[in-house]
Amino acid sequence: MARKALCVGINEFESLPPTSWLNGCVNDANDVAAALRKLGFAARDTTVLTDAGATKRAVMTALEGLVASAKAGDHLVFTFSSHGTQVPNEPGGDREPDDLDEAFACYDIRQQGDQWDRDTVIVDDELRDLFATVPGGVLLEVLLDTCHSGTGLKDLDEIMQAQLLGRRPRFLPPPTRAGLEQARSLRAVAPVRTVDRKALVELTRSRTTASKPVLFAACRPDQTASDATFDGRSNGAFTHLFLEALRADPTASRTELLKAVTAGLKEGDFSQRSTLEGPVKSKKVGFGQPW
């Protein structure tokens, strides 16, 4: 059985002003990599990509390589800490009720017209299609410490509120006022639904029966993931609390880990609530355990 991981953390962005940079994402990637080594992941099999090393091409190439080399019995881990955002659905693409795709910012994120350039963000559809190729018998675990949706967000208002608490939301609204108004108008005509949670669920449901990934997300679709400070050191709130829970009880089930994270978020006065997606049986056993 091989254990391989890709840990991505992006604080600084090539084309974004420093006011949009983050503080804890690189620490997230390094901290997860260190924790995985204690679980049997060799340093040579754990790739860490940060800041300028985490362009879309670099991340997708590493992730595609991770999946392509996987064999039954392997344990793969993919973690991503950065900004989340949304981009308009492509004409002819998969039907999205609000015509918006969830996306994750890479180092080279840049503007194209009034929106973000799809070639510089990782769209959830790309992850879903790649995860669908994971061979049967491979355990893939995904940790996303980023916002994964814009639905329900108060856009700039919510971002400002979080900043008043000394925390930075890991969410990028569209780059222009026109783009923001377009996203708002698209959401306004969409019916009340849980489609953005379904976007995460779809990542754990491959189009084949080969593999069923397990996914922890830092927050619900209507919330922002916090870039925060713990004892003078920056981390994502979810990553910090998840690793803390895993250290406290390495044998805890995934559901128990989620409960511990939730308790820590409440105690720290964080409004976000992390989620766990995957087969029911996977939630009853520990991190790294098949079912």
PDB file of C-alpha atoms in Angstrom:
ATOM      1  CA  MET A   1       0.000   0.000   0.000  1.00  0.00           C
ATOM      2  CA  ALA A   2       1.372   3.375  -1.031  1.00  0.00           C
ATOM      3  CA  ARG A   3       0.658   6.593   0.826  1.00  0.00           C
ATOM      4  CA  LYS A   4       0.939   9.758  -1.253  1.00  0.00           C
ATOM      5  CA  ALA A   5      -0.176  13.333  -0.674  1.00  0.00           C
ATOM      6  CA  LEU A   6      -0.394  16.735  -2.318  1.00  0.00           C
ATOM      7  CA  CYS A   7      -0.667  19.688   0.065  1.00  0.00           C
ATOM      8  CA  VAL A   8      -1.293  23.129  -1.433  1.00  0.00           C
ATOM      9  CA  GLY A   9      -1.236  26.465   0.411  1.00  0.00           C
ATOM     10  CA  ILE A  10      -1.353  29.898  -1.204  1.00  0.00           C
ATOM     11  CA  ASN A  11      -0.951  33.141   0.733  1.00  0.00           C
ATOM     12  CA  GLU A  12       0.370  35.412  -1.984  1.00  0.00           C
ATOM     13  CA  PHE A  13      -1.034  35.836  -5.499  1.00  0.00           C
ATOM     14  CA  GLU A  14       0.780  37.080  -8.564  1.00  0.00           C
ATOM     15  CA  SER A  15      -1.867  39.540  -9.735  1.00  0.00           C
ATOM     16  CA  LEU A  16      -3.753  40.343  -6.543  1.00  0.00           C
ATOM     17  CA  PRO A  17      -2.922  43.289  -4.255  1.00  0.00           C
ATOM     18  CA  PRO A  18      -1.444  42.443  -0.836  1.00  0.00           C
ATOM     19  CA  THR A  19      -4.779  43.436   0.735  1.00  0.00           C
ATOM     20  CA  SER A  20      -6.214  40.259  -0.836  1.00  0.00           C
ATOM     21  CA  TRP A  21      -3.385  38.001   0.324  1.00  0.00           C
ATOM     22  CA  LEU A  22      -3.796  35.486   3.134  1.00  0.00           C
ATOM     23  CA  ASN A  23      -1.578  34.524   6.086  1.00  0.00           C
ATOM     24  CA  GLY A  24      -2.203  30.936   7.139  1.00  0.00           C
ATOM     25  CA  CYS A  25      -2.435  28.880   3.942  1.00  0.00           C
ATOM     26  CA  VAL A  26       1.267  28.044   3.610  1.00  0.00           C
ATOM     27  CA  ASN A  27       1.322  26.986   7.265  1.00  0.00           C
ATOM     28  CA  ASP A  28      -1.712  24.806   6.569  1.00  0.00           C
ATOM     29  CA  ALA A  29       0.064  22.942   3.777  1.00  0.00           C
ATOM     30  CA  ASN A  30       3.253  22.440   5.779  1.00  0.00           C
ATOM     31  CA  ASP A  31       1.379  21.446   8.937  1.00  0.00           C
ATOM     32  CA  VAL A  32      -0.725  18.827   7.151  1.00  0.00           C
ATOM     33  CA  ALA A  33       2.383  17.425   5.462  1.00  0.00           C
ATOM     34  CA  ALA A  34       4.109  17.133   8.852  1.00  0.00           C
ATOM     35  CA  ALA A  35       1.073  15.436  10.379  1.00  0.00           C
ATOM     36  CA  LEU A  36       0.882  12.964   7.498  1.00  0.00           C
ATOM     37  CA  ARG A  37       4.506  11.944   7.993  1.00  0.00           C
ATOM     38  CA  LYS A  38       3.541  10.742  11.453  1.00  0.00           C
ATOM     39  CA  LEU A  39       0.860   8.632   9.780  1.00  0.00           C
ATOM     40  CA  GLY A  40       3.336   6.873   7.508  1.00  0.00           C
ATOM     41  CA  PHE A  41       3.533   9.243   4.533  1.00  0.00           C
ATOM     42  CA  ALA A  42       7.180   9.453   3.447  1.00  0.00           C
ATOM     43  CA  ALA A  43       8.594  12.890   2.675  1.00  0.00           C
ATOM     44  CA  ARG A  44       9.444  11.766  -0.877  1.00  0.00           C
ATOM     45  CA  ASP A  45       5.780  10.859  -1.441  1.00  0.00           C
ATOM     46  CA  THR A  46       4.385  14.108  -0.036  1.00  0.00           C
ATOM     47  CA  THR A  47       4.399  17.092  -2.391  1.00  0.00           C
ATOM     48  CA  VAL A  48       3.943  20.570  -0.922  1.00  0.00           C
ATOM     49  CA  LEU A  49       3.158  23.432  -3.315  1.00  0.00           C
ATOM     50  CA  THR A  50       3.032  26.971  -1.955  1.00  0.00           C
ATOM     51  CA  ASP A  51       2.653  30.496  -3.341  1.00  0.00           C
ATOM     52  CA  ALA A  52       4.523  30.896  -6.673  1.00  0.00           C
ATOM     53  CA  GLY A  53       4.922  27.124  -6.883  1.00  0.00           C
ATOM     54  CA  ALA A  54       1.151  26.646  -6.837  1.00  0.00           C
ATOM     55  CA  THR A  55       0.057  27.824 -10.273  1.00  0.00           C
ATOM     56  CA  LYS A  56      -2.974  26.095 -11.723  1.00  0.00           C
ATOM     57  CA  ARG A  57      -0.767  24.120 -14.086  1.00  0.00           C
ATOM     58  CA  ALA A  58       1.535  22.994 -11.278  1.00  0.00           C
ATOM     59  CA  VAL A  59      -1.312  21.955  -8.982  1.00  0.00           C
ATOM     60  CA  MET A  60      -3.279  20.093 -11.637  1.00  0.00           C
ATOM     61  CA  THR A  61      -0.158  18.379 -13.003  1.00  0.00           C
ATOM     62  CA  ALA A  62       0.771  17.150  -9.519  1.00  0.00           C
ATOM     63  CA  LEU A  63      -2.790  16.064  -8.746  1.00  0.00           C
ATOM     64  CA  GLU A  64      -3.183  14.284 -12.075  1.00  0.00           C
ATOM     65  CA  GLY A  65       0.100  12.479 -11.453  1.00  0.00           C
ATOM     66  CA  LEU A  66      -1.050  11.447  -7.994  1.00  0.00           C
ATOM     67  CA  VAL A  67      -4.232   9.919  -9.412  1.00  0.00           C
ATOM     68  CA  ALA A  68      -2.564   8.349 -12.460  1.00  0.00           C
ATOM     69  CA  SER A  69      -0.057   6.417 -10.346  1.00  0.00           C
ATOM     70  CA  ALA A  70      -2.609   5.159  -7.813  1.00  0.00           C
ATOM     71  CA  LYS A  71      -3.333   1.452  -7.390  1.00  0.00           C
ATOM     72  CA  ALA A  72      -5.874  -0.471  -5.345  1.00  0.00           C
ATOM     73  CA  GLY A  73      -5.027  -0.275  -1.650  1.00  0.00           C
ATOM     74  CA  ASP A  74      -3.297   3.110  -1.891  1.00  0.00           C
ATOM     75  CA  HIS A  75      -4.153   6.058   0.355  1.00  0.00           C
ATOM     76  CA  LEU A  76      -4.133   9.478  -1.331  1.00  0.00           C
ATOM     77  CA  VAL A  77      -4.566  12.831   0.396  1.00  0.00           C
ATOM     78  CA  PHE A  78      -5.193  16.176  -1.334  1.00  0.00           C
ATOM     79  CA  THR A  79      -5.390  19.376   0.710  1.00  0.00           C
ATOM     80  CA  PHE A  80      -5.972  22.883  -0.610  1.00  0.00           C
ATOM     81  CA  SER A  81      -5.838  26.125   1.354  1.00  0.00           C
ATOM     82  CA  SER A  82      -6.496  29.324  -0.577  1.00  0.00           C
ATOM     83  CA  HIS A  83      -9.255  31.669  -1.650  1.00  0.00           C
ATOM     84  CA  GLY A  84     -12.461  30.263  -3.045  1.00  0.00           C
ATOM     85  CA  THR A  85     -14.578  32.080  -5.610  1.00  0.00           C
ATOM     86  CA  GLN A  86     -17.138  31.528  -8.366  1.00  0.00           C
ATOM     87  CA  VAL A  87     -17.031  31.875 -12.126  1.00  0.00           C
ATOM     88  CA  PRO A  88     -19.917  31.906 -14.621  1.00  0.00           C
ATOM     89  CA  ASN A  89     -20.711  28.516 -16.083  1.00  0.00           C
ATOM     90  CA  GLU A  90     -19.337  27.944 -19.569  1.00  0.00           C
ATOM     91  CA  PRO A  91     -21.825  27.759 -22.465  1.00  0.00           C
ATOM     92  CA  GLY A  92     -22.491  24.103 -23.089  1.00  0.00           C
ATOM     93  CA  GLY A  93     -21.036  23.128 -19.727  1.00  0.00           C
ATOM     94  CA  ASP A  94     -22.731  21.093 -17.005  1.00  0.00           C
ATOM     95  CA  ARG A  95     -26.036  22.632 -16.010  1.00  0.00           C
ATOM     96  CA  GLU A  96     -25.744  24.791 -12.893  1.00  0.00           C
ATOM     97  CA  PRO A  97     -29.019  26.123 -11.431  1.00  0.00           C
ATOM     98  CA  ASP A  98     -27.437  29.538 -10.823  1.00  0.00           C
ATOM     99  CA  ASP A  99     -25.071  29.388 -13.845  1.00  0.00           C
ATOM    100  CA  LEU A 100     -22.095  29.725 -11.487  1.00  0.00           C
ATOM    101  CA  ASP A 101     -19.275  27.222 -10.960  1.00  0.00           C
ATOM    102  CA  GLU A 102     -17.424  26.918  -7.663  1.00  0.00           C
ATOM    103  CA  ALA A 103     -13.708  27.579  -8.115  1.00  0.00           C
ATOM    104  CA  PHE A 104     -10.455  27.699  -6.138  1.00  0.00           C
ATOM    105  CA  ALA A 105      -7.812  30.381  -6.639  1.00  0.00           C
ATOM    106  CA  CYS A 106      -4.300  29.439  -7.712  1.00  0.00           C
ATOM    107  CA  TYR A 107      -1.208  31.646  -7.467  1.00  0.00           C
ATOM    108  CA  ASP A 108      -1.655  32.906 -11.023  1.00  0.00           C
ATOM    109  CA  ILE A 109      -5.342  33.858 -10.705  1.00  0.00           C
ATOM    110  CA  ARG A 110      -6.050  36.782 -12.973  1.00  0.00           C
ATOM    111  CA  GLN A 111      -8.935  38.785 -14.310  1.00  0.00           C
ATOM    112  CA  GLN A 112     -10.526  38.153 -17.679  1.00  0.00           C
ATOM    113  CA  GLY A 113     -13.119  40.763 -18.536  1.00  0.00           C
ATOM    114  CA  ASP A 114     -15.391  41.266 -15.526  1.00  0.00           C
ATOM    115  CA  GLN A 115     -14.721  37.814 -14.061  1.00  0.00           C
ATOM    116  CA  TRP A 116     -11.825  35.573 -13.055  1.00  0.00           C
ATOM    117  CA  ASP A 117     -10.043  33.705 -15.829  1.00  0.00           C
ATOM    118  CA  ARG A 118     -11.085  30.038 -15.698  1.00  0.00           C
ATOM    119  CA  ASP A 119      -7.576  29.044 -16.815  1.00  0.00           C
ATOM    120  CA  THR A 120      -6.166  30.381 -13.525  1.00  0.00           C
ATOM    121  CA  VAL A 121      -8.626  28.798 -11.080  1.00  0.00           C
ATOM    122  CA  ILE A 122      -9.505  25.169 -10.409  1.00  0.00           C
ATOM    123  CA  VAL A 123     -13.186  24.643 -11.132  1.00  0.00           C
ATOM    124  CA  ASP A 124     -15.103  22.039  -9.144  1.00  0.00           C
ATOM    125  CA  ASP A 125     -16.084  20.278 -12.381  1.00  0.00           C
ATOM    126  CA  GLU A 126     -12.397  19.649 -13.099  1.00  0.00           C
ATOM    127  CA  LEU A 127     -11.877  18.051  -9.705  1.00  0.00           C
ATOM    128  CA  ARG A 128     -14.991  15.920 -10.045  1.00  0.00           C
ATOM    129  CA  ASP A 129     -13.936  14.616 -13.454  1.00  0.00           C
ATOM    130  CA  LEU A 130     -10.429  13.839 -12.185  1.00  0.00           C
ATOM    131  CA  PHE A 131     -11.675  12.140  -9.033  1.00  0.00           C
ATOM    132  CA  ALA A 132     -13.886   9.965 -11.246  1.00  0.00           C
ATOM    133  CA  THR A 133     -10.727   8.369 -12.664  1.00  0.00           C
ATOM    134  CA  VAL A 134      -9.364   7.237  -9.282  1.00  0.00           C
ATOM    135  CA  PRO A 135      -9.038   3.440  -9.489  1.00  0.00           C
ATOM    136  CA  GLY A 136     -11.257   1.201  -7.405  1.00  0.00           C
ATOM    137  CA  GLY A 137      -9.862   0.284  -4.014  1.00  0.00           C
ATOM    138  CA  VAL A 138      -8.005   3.595  -3.636  1.00  0.00           C
ATOM    139  CA  LEU A 139      -8.815   5.760  -0.615  1.00  0.00           C
ATOM    140  CA  LEU A 140      -8.820   9.453  -1.554  1.00  0.00           C
ATOM    141  CA  GLU A 141      -9.253  12.004   1.224  1.00  0.00           C
ATOM    142  CA  VAL A 142      -9.668  15.695   0.459  1.00  0.00           C
ATOM    143  CA  LEU A 143      -9.368  18.661   2.845  1.00  0.00           C
ATOM    144  CA  LEU A 144     -10.557  22.011   1.454  1.00  0.00           C
ATOM    145  CA  ASP A 145      -9.771  24.963   3.718  1.00  0.00           C
ATOM    146  CA  THR A 146     -11.366  27.561   1.490  1.00  0.00           C
ATOM    147  CA  CYS A 147     -14.795  28.953   0.750  1.00  0.00           C
ATOM    148  CA  HIS A 148     -16.478  26.812  -1.862  1.00  0.00           C
ATOM    149  CA  SER A 149     -19.498  28.912  -2.777  1.00  0.00           C
ATOM    150  CA  GLY A 150     -20.875  32.400  -3.037  1.00  0.00           C
ATOM    151  CA  THR A 151     -24.512  31.569  -2.461  1.00  0.00           C
ATOM    152  CA  GLY A 152     -25.955  33.290   0.583  1.00  0.00           C
ATOM    153  CA  LEU A 153     -22.843  35.366   1.150  1.00  0.00           C
ATOM    154  CA  LYS A 154     -23.310  39.046   1.795  1.00  0.00           C
ATOM    155  CA  ASP A 155     -20.324  39.569  -0.481  1.00  0.00           C
ATOM    156  CA  LEU A 156     -18.274  42.564   0.641  1.00  0.00           C
ATOM    157  CA  ASP A 157     -20.376  43.149   3.775  1.00  0.00           C
ATOM    158  CA  GLU A 158     -19.527  39.728   5.204  1.00  0.00           C
ATOM    159  CA  ILE A 159     -15.874  40.122   4.315  1.00  0.00           C
ATOM    160  CA  MET A 160     -15.698  43.435   6.153  1.00  0.00           C
ATOM    161  CA  GLN A 161     -17.406  41.953   9.219  1.00  0.00           C
ATOM    162  CA  ALA A 162     -14.847  39.140   9.419  1.00  0.00           C
ATOM    163  CA  GLN A 163     -11.995  41.619   9.096  1.00  0.00           C
ATOM    164  CA  LEU A 164     -13.304  43.516  12.094  1.00  0.00           C
ATOM    165  CA  LEU A 165     -12.664  40.329  14.095  1.00  0.00           C
ATOM    166  CA  GLY A 166      -9.088  40.231  12.856  1.00  0.00           C
ATOM    167  CA  ARG A 167      -9.792  37.374  10.470  1.00  0.00           C
ATOM    168  CA  ARG A 168      -9.568  37.174   6.698  1.00  0.00           C
ATOM    169  CA  PRO A 169     -12.260  35.257   4.820  1.00  0.00           C
ATOM    170  CA  ARG A 170     -10.864  32.903   2.217  1.00  0.00           C
ATOM    171  CA  PHE A 171     -13.264  34.135  -0.438  1.00  0.00           C
ATOM    172  CA  LEU A 172     -12.751  36.339  -3.479  1.00  0.00           C
ATOM    173  CA  PRO A 173     -15.766  38.104  -4.945  1.00  0.00           C
ATOM    174  CA  PRO A 174     -15.680  38.804  -8.696  1.00  0.00           C
ATOM    175  CA  PRO A 175     -12.911  41.284  -9.601  1.00  0.00           C
ATOM    176  CA  THR A 176     -15.161  44.119 -10.818  1.00  0.00           C
ATOM    177  CA  ARG A 177     -18.401  45.748  -9.786  1.00  0.00           C
ATOM    178  CA  ALA A 178     -19.982  44.586 -13.055  1.00  0.00           C
ATOM    179  CA  GLY A 179     -18.864  41.026 -12.347  1.00  0.00           C
ATOM    180  CA  LEU A 180     -20.235  41.201  -8.819  1.00  0.00           C
ATOM    181  CA  GLU A 181     -23.584  42.457 -10.077  1.00  0.00           C
ATOM    182  CA  GLN A 182     -23.663  39.675 -12.675  1.00  0.00           C
ATOM    183  CA  ALA A 183     -23.085  37.045  -9.998  1.00  0.00           C
ATOM    184  CA  ARG A 184     -25.716  38.602  -7.756  1.00  0.00           C
ATOM    185  CA  SER A 185     -28.270  38.705 -10.581  1.00  0.00           C
ATOM    186  CA  LEU A 186     -27.587  35.076 -11.486  1.00  0.00           C
ATOM    187  CA  ARG A 187     -28.112  34.031  -7.864  1.00  0.00           C
ATOM    188  CA  ALA A 188     -31.256  36.141  -7.555  1.00  0.00           C
ATOM    189  CA  VAL A 189     -33.111  34.221 -10.264  1.00  0.00           C
ATOM    190  CA  ALA A 190     -32.110  30.825  -8.937  1.00  0.00           C
ATOM    191  CA  PRO A 191     -34.570  29.039  -6.625  1.00  0.00           C
ATOM    192  CA  VAL A 192     -33.691  28.466  -2.998  1.00  0.00           C
ATOM    193  CA  ARG A 193     -31.785  25.214  -3.017  1.00  0.00           C
ATOM    194  CA  THR A 194     -28.875  23.244  -1.679  1.00  0.00           C
ATOM    195  CA  VAL A 195     -27.048  23.054  -5.005  1.00  0.00           C
ATOM    196  CA  ASP A 196     -23.804  24.370  -3.573  1.00  0.00           C
ATOM    197  CA  ARG A 197     -23.689  21.594  -1.014  1.00  0.00           C
ATOM    198  CA  LYS A 198     -24.471  19.266  -3.897  1.00  0.00           C
ATOM    199  CA  ALA A 199     -21.398  20.620  -5.668  1.00  0.00           C
ATOM    200  CA  LEU A 200     -19.347  19.144  -2.833  1.00  0.00           C
ATOM    201  CA  VAL A 201     -21.379  15.947  -2.744  1.00  0.00           C
ATOM    202  CA  GLU A 202     -20.729  15.473  -6.455  1.00  0.00           C
ATOM    203  CA  LEU A 203     -16.985  15.574  -5.794  1.00  0.00           C
ATOM    204  CA  THR A 204     -17.425  12.455  -3.669  1.00  0.00           C
ATOM    205  CA  ARG A 205     -19.652  10.671  -6.173  1.00  0.00           C
ATOM    206  CA  SER A 206     -17.676   9.490  -9.140  1.00  0.00           C
ATOM    207  CA  ARG A 207     -19.496   8.840 -12.383  1.00  0.00           C
ATOM    208  CA  THR A 208     -18.210   5.295 -12.167  1.00  0.00           C
ATOM    209  CA  THR A 209     -18.373   2.966  -9.181  1.00  0.00           C
ATOM    210  CA  ALA A 210     -14.587   2.771  -8.940  1.00  0.00           C
ATOM    211  CA  SER A 211     -13.877   5.111  -6.033  1.00  0.00           C
ATOM    212  CA  LYS A 212     -15.709   7.154  -3.426  1.00  0.00           C
ATOM    213  CA  PRO A 213     -13.599  10.056  -2.124  1.00  0.00           C
ATOM    214  CA  VAL A 214     -14.084  11.456   1.377  1.00  0.00           C
ATOM    215  CA  LEU A 215     -14.099  15.236   1.674  1.00  0.00           C
ATOM    216  CA  PHE A 216     -13.825  17.651   4.610  1.00  0.00           C
ATOM    217  CA  ALA A 217     -14.763  21.245   3.783  1.00  0.00           C
ATOM    218  CA  ALA A 218     -13.917  24.186   6.022  1.00  0.00           C
ATOM    219  CA  CYS A 219     -17.378  25.736   5.941  1.00  0.00           C
ATOM    220  CA  ARG A 220     -20.916  25.476   4.643  1.00  0.00           C
ATOM    221  CA  PRO A 221     -21.889  27.091   1.330  1.00  0.00           C
ATOM    222  CA  ASP A 222     -23.369  30.201   2.966  1.00  0.00           C
ATOM    223  CA  GLN A 223     -20.316  30.830   5.153  1.00  0.00           C
ATOM    224  CA  THR A 224     -16.732  32.004   4.841  1.00  0.00           C
ATOM    225  CA  ALA A 225     -13.686  29.981   5.889  1.00  0.00           C
ATOM    226  CA  SER A 226     -11.485  31.939   8.285  1.00  0.00           C
ATOM    227  CA  ASP A 227      -7.789  32.696   7.966  1.00  0.00           C
ATOM    228  CA  ALA A 228      -7.030  33.229  11.646  1.00  0.00           C
ATOM    229  CA  THR A 229      -4.339  33.375  14.335  1.00  0.00           C
ATOM    230  CA  PHE A 230      -3.730  30.785  17.054  1.00  0.00           C
ATOM    231  CA  ASP A 231      -1.125  31.543  19.714  1.00  0.00           C
ATOM    232  CA  GLY A 232       0.474  34.136  17.439  1.00  0.00           C
ATOM    233  CA  ARG A 233       0.658  31.841  14.401  1.00  0.00           C
ATOM    234  CA  SER A 234      -1.548  31.979  11.306  1.00  0.00           C
ATOM    235  CA  ASN A 235      -3.619  29.029  10.093  1.00  0.00           C
ATOM    236  CA  GLY A 236      -6.939  28.236   8.591  1.00  0.00           C
ATOM    237  CA  ALA A 237      -9.380  27.718  11.454  1.00  0.00           C
ATOM    238  CA  PHE A 238     -10.479  24.378  10.037  1.00  0.00           C
ATOM    239  CA  THR A 239      -6.974  23.030   9.395  1.00  0.00           C
ATOM    240  CA  HIS A 240      -5.705  24.073  12.824  1.00  0.00           C
ATOM    241  CA  LEU A 241      -8.630  22.478  14.651  1.00  0.00           C
ATOM    242  CA  PHE A 242      -8.677  19.357  12.462  1.00  0.00           C
ATOM    243  CA  LEU A 243      -5.003  18.630  13.115  1.00  0.00           C
ATOM    244  CA  GLU A 244      -5.491  19.392  16.798  1.00  0.00           C
ATOM    245  CA  ALA A 245      -8.322  16.848  16.955  1.00  0.00           C
ATOM    246  CA  LEU A 246      -6.297  14.262  15.024  1.00  0.00           C
ATOM    247  CA  ARG A 247      -3.354  14.663  17.444  1.00  0.00           C
ATOM    248  CA  ALA A 248      -5.654  14.356  20.444  1.00  0.00           C
ATOM    249  CA  ASP A 249      -7.176  11.105  19.195  1.00  0.00           C
ATOM    250  CA  PRO A 250      -5.639   9.504  16.078  1.00  0.00           C
ATOM    251  CA  THR A 251      -8.189   6.670  16.300  1.00  0.00           C
ATOM    252  CA  ALA A 252     -11.247   8.952  16.270  1.00  0.00           C
ATOM    253  CA  SER A 253     -13.792   8.344  13.528  1.00  0.00           C
ATOM    254  CA  ARG A 254     -14.199  10.964  10.840  1.00  0.00           C
ATOM    255  CA  THR A 255     -17.514  11.980  12.403  1.00  0.00           C
ATOM    256  CA  GLU A 256     -15.844  12.365  15.794  1.00  0.00           C
ATOM    257  CA  LEU A 257     -13.121  14.507  14.224  1.00  0.00           C
ATOM    258  CA  LEU A 258     -15.787  16.710  12.672  1.00  0.00           C
ATOM    259  CA  LYS A 259     -17.526  17.078  16.046  1.00  0.00           C
ATOM    260  CA  ALA A 260     -14.239  18.086  17.668  1.00  0.00           C
ATOM    261  CA  VAL A 261     -13.660  20.693  14.949  1.00  0.00           C
ATOM    262  CA  THR A 262     -17.180  22.035  15.436  1.00  0.00           C
ATOM    263  CA  ALA A 263     -16.642  22.322  19.192  1.00  0.00           C
ATOM    264  CA  GLY A 264     -13.413  24.238  18.588  1.00  0.00           C
ATOM    265  CA  LEU A 265     -15.085  26.603  16.129  1.00  0.00           C
ATOM    266  CA  LYS A 266     -17.840  27.352  18.620  1.00  0.00           C
ATOM    267  CA  GLU A 267     -15.362  27.903  21.436  1.00  0.00           C
ATOM    268  CA  GLY A 268     -13.334  30.262  19.241  1.00  0.00           C
ATOM    269  CA  ASP A 269     -16.425  32.224  18.215  1.00  0.00           C
ATOM    270  CA  PHE A 270     -16.086  31.273  14.541  1.00  0.00           C
ATOM    271  CA  SER A 271     -19.318  31.406  12.566  1.00  0.00           C
ATOM    272  CA  GLN A 272     -18.233  28.735  10.071  1.00  0.00           C
ATOM    273  CA  ARG A 273     -19.192  25.082  10.448  1.00  0.00           C
ATOM    274  CA  SER A 274     -17.139  22.429   8.691  1.00  0.00           C
ATOM    275  CA  THR A 275     -18.758  19.638   6.709  1.00  0.00           C
ATOM    276  CA  LEU A 276     -17.953  16.026   5.892  1.00  0.00           C
ATOM    277  CA  GLU A 277     -19.047  14.420   2.622  1.00  0.00           C
ATOM    278  CA  GLY A 278     -18.677  10.790   1.624  1.00  0.00           C
ATOM    279  CA  PRO A 279     -20.286   7.366   1.985  1.00  0.00           C
ATOM    280  CA  VAL A 280     -22.063   6.822   5.300  1.00  0.00           C
ATOM    281  CA  LYS A 281     -19.750   3.960   6.247  1.00  0.00           C
ATOM    282  CA  SER A 282     -16.677   6.136   5.723  1.00  0.00           C
ATOM    283  CA  LYS A 283     -17.821   8.500   8.452  1.00  0.00           C
ATOM    284  CA  LYS A 284     -17.822   5.761  11.066  1.00  0.00           C
ATOM    285  CA  VAL A 285     -14.129   4.909  10.787  1.00  0.00           C
ATOM    286  CA  GLY A 286     -10.962   6.919  11.299  1.00  0.00           C
ATOM    287  CA  PHE A 287      -8.997   9.186   9.007  1.00  0.00           C
ATOM    288  CA  GLY A 288      -6.950   7.040   6.650  1.00  0.00           C
ATOM    289  CA  GLN A 289      -9.177   4.011   7.184  1.00  0.00           C
ATOM    290  CA  PRO A 290     -11.069   2.322   4.340  1.00  0.00           C
ATOM    291  CA  TRP A 291     -14.543   0.931   4.933  1.00  0.00           C
TER     292      TRP A 291
END
